Short mmCIF file of C-alpha atoms in Angstrom, two decimals:
data_model
loop_
_atom_site.label_atom_id
_atom_site.label_comp_id
_atom_site.label_asym_id
_atom_site.label_seq_id
_atom_site.Cartn_x
_atom_site.Cartn_y
_atom_site.Cartn_z
CA MET A 1 3.00 -27.17 0.97
CA ALA A 2 2.56 -23.40 1.08
CA ASP A 3 5.79 -22.89 -0.85
CA LEU A 4 4.77 -25.02 -3.85
CA ASP A 5 4.89 -23.42 -7.25
CA LEU A 6 1.50 -24.72 -8.38
CA LEU A 7 1.78 -23.34 -11.89
CA SER A 8 5.07 -25.18 -12.37
CA LEU A 9 3.57 -28.41 -11.01
CA ALA A 10 0.58 -28.11 -13.32
CA ASP A 11 2.88 -27.37 -16.25
CA LYS A 12 5.03 -30.41 -15.41
CA ALA A 13 1.95 -32.64 -15.18
CA ILE A 14 0.74 -31.43 -18.58
CA ARG A 15 4.14 -31.84 -20.26
CA THR A 16 5.20 -35.15 -18.74
CA GLY A 17 1.98 -36.83 -17.67
CA GLU A 18 3.42 -37.21 -14.14
CA THR A 19 0.50 -36.63 -11.79
CA GLU A 20 1.49 -38.62 -8.71
CA GLY A 21 0.68 -36.58 -5.62
CA LEU A 22 -1.18 -33.94 -7.64
CA ASP A 23 -4.87 -33.28 -8.04
CA VAL A 24 -5.14 -32.78 -11.79
CA SER A 25 -8.27 -31.85 -13.68
CA LYS A 26 -8.64 -31.53 -17.38
CA ILE A 27 -11.35 -29.54 -19.11
CA SER A 28 -13.16 -31.33 -21.87
CA LYS A 29 -13.57 -28.46 -24.29
CA GLN A 30 -11.67 -25.40 -25.32
CA CYS A 31 -11.62 -22.21 -23.39
CA ARG A 32 -9.62 -19.10 -24.09
CA TYR A 33 -7.47 -17.37 -21.48
CA PHE A 34 -8.17 -13.65 -21.41
CA HIS A 35 -5.49 -11.46 -19.86
CA TYR A 36 -4.74 -7.79 -19.29
CA CYS A 37 -4.65 -5.70 -22.46
CA CYS A 38 -5.43 -8.73 -24.67
CA ASP A 39 -7.98 -6.75 -26.69
CA GLY A 40 -6.08 -3.47 -26.72
CA PHE A 41 -7.94 -2.19 -23.65
CA ASP A 42 -5.58 -1.27 -20.80
CA ASP A 43 -7.05 -2.82 -17.67
CA ARG A 44 -3.84 -3.44 -15.77
CA GLY A 45 -4.34 -3.21 -12.03
CA TRP A 46 -8.11 -3.68 -12.00
CA GLY A 47 -9.27 -6.01 -14.80
CA CYS A 48 -8.43 -9.47 -13.44
CA GLY A 49 -12.01 -10.25 -12.36
CA TYR A 50 -13.35 -9.17 -15.73
CA ARG A 51 -10.79 -11.28 -17.60
CA THR A 52 -11.69 -14.29 -15.44
CA VAL A 53 -15.34 -13.80 -16.40
CA GLN A 54 -14.36 -13.61 -20.07
CA SER A 55 -12.33 -16.83 -19.78
CA LEU A 56 -15.27 -18.62 -18.12
CA CYS A 57 -17.66 -17.28 -20.78
CA SER A 58 -15.40 -18.63 -23.52
CA TYR A 59 -15.85 -22.07 -21.96
CA CYS A 60 -19.64 -21.73 -21.70
CA SER A 61 -20.09 -20.32 -25.19
CA PRO A 62 -16.96 -19.72 -27.29
CA GLY A 63 -18.66 -17.28 -29.67
CA SER A 64 -20.27 -15.18 -26.95
CA VAL A 65 -17.65 -13.46 -24.81
CA PRO A 66 -18.74 -10.14 -23.31
CA SER A 67 -16.53 -7.07 -23.34
CA LEU A 68 -15.55 -5.39 -20.08
CA VAL A 69 -18.26 -2.78 -20.71
CA ASP A 70 -20.81 -5.56 -21.37
CA ILE A 71 -19.90 -7.13 -18.02
CA GLN A 72 -20.34 -3.79 -16.25
CA ASN A 73 -23.62 -3.17 -18.04
CA THR A 74 -24.94 -6.59 -16.99
CA LEU A 75 -24.20 -5.81 -13.34
CA VAL A 76 -25.95 -2.43 -13.62
CA LEU A 77 -29.00 -3.96 -15.37
CA VAL A 78 -29.57 -6.46 -12.54
CA ASN A 79 -29.21 -3.66 -9.97
CA ASP A 80 -26.05 -5.09 -8.46
CA LYS A 81 -24.10 -1.91 -9.26
CA PRO A 82 -25.14 1.76 -9.68
CA LYS A 83 -25.01 3.47 -13.08
CA THR A 84 -21.80 5.21 -12.00
CA PHE A 85 -20.13 1.79 -12.24
CA LEU A 86 -20.26 1.97 -16.06
CA GLN A 87 -16.90 2.86 -17.63
CA SER A 88 -15.24 2.74 -14.18
CA LYS A 89 -12.11 0.87 -13.12
CA GLU A 90 -13.81 -0.75 -10.13
CA TRP A 91 -12.87 -4.32 -9.37
CA ILE A 92 -15.29 -7.21 -9.52
CA GLY A 93 -15.04 -10.48 -7.63
CA CYS A 94 -16.54 -13.93 -7.43
CA VAL A 95 -20.06 -12.76 -6.57
CA GLU A 96 -20.18 -10.43 -9.56
CA ALA A 97 -18.72 -13.13 -11.81
CA SER A 98 -21.47 -15.51 -10.70
CA ILE A 99 -24.14 -12.89 -11.40
CA VAL A 100 -22.83 -12.28 -14.92
CA LEU A 101 -22.56 -16.01 -15.70
CA ASP A 102 -26.09 -16.56 -14.42
CA GLN A 103 -27.47 -13.70 -16.52
CA LEU A 104 -25.69 -14.72 -19.71
CA PHE A 105 -25.76 -18.52 -19.46
CA SER A 106 -28.21 -19.43 -16.66
CA VAL A 107 -25.34 -20.82 -14.60
CA SER A 108 -26.67 -20.22 -11.10
CA TYR A 109 -25.00 -21.44 -7.94
CA PHE A 110 -26.70 -19.18 -5.43
CA ASP A 111 -29.38 -16.54 -5.22
CA HIS A 112 -28.21 -12.95 -5.20
CA LEU A 113 -29.95 -10.79 -2.61
CA LEU A 114 -30.21 -7.11 -3.30
CA SER A 115 -30.45 -6.23 0.37
CA TYR A 116 -30.69 -7.66 3.85
CA GLU A 117 -34.21 -6.23 4.07
CA PHE A 118 -35.22 -8.32 1.07
CA LEU A 119 -34.17 -11.44 2.97
CA LEU A 120 -36.22 -10.38 6.01
CA ASN A 121 -39.34 -9.98 3.83
CA PHE A 122 -38.84 -13.22 1.93
#
């Protein structure tokens, strides 16, 4: 199964309704797909995590999608990233995405620990 073209299978299921042998999910409301350079900002090579956050935010609240700078600022405000992170081209991943979603929409799946020492003193 490692050689499957999952995007093609998903596309076929959407176009034809053929879902046998596929796990198919359908979202119940609109969400926008944000991609590199979609807003005129060139983030090729480092912006995929940010664009994923924007796509998820469009599902949570269509009229409230943060810019890449807003996402960076959120991570700095919660002390996840240093101030030097602002205006950088540093990647973000799933943990950072979860932090931003929690801050903007109270969508919390885990607690973010600022340090190992914090956990020891908890």
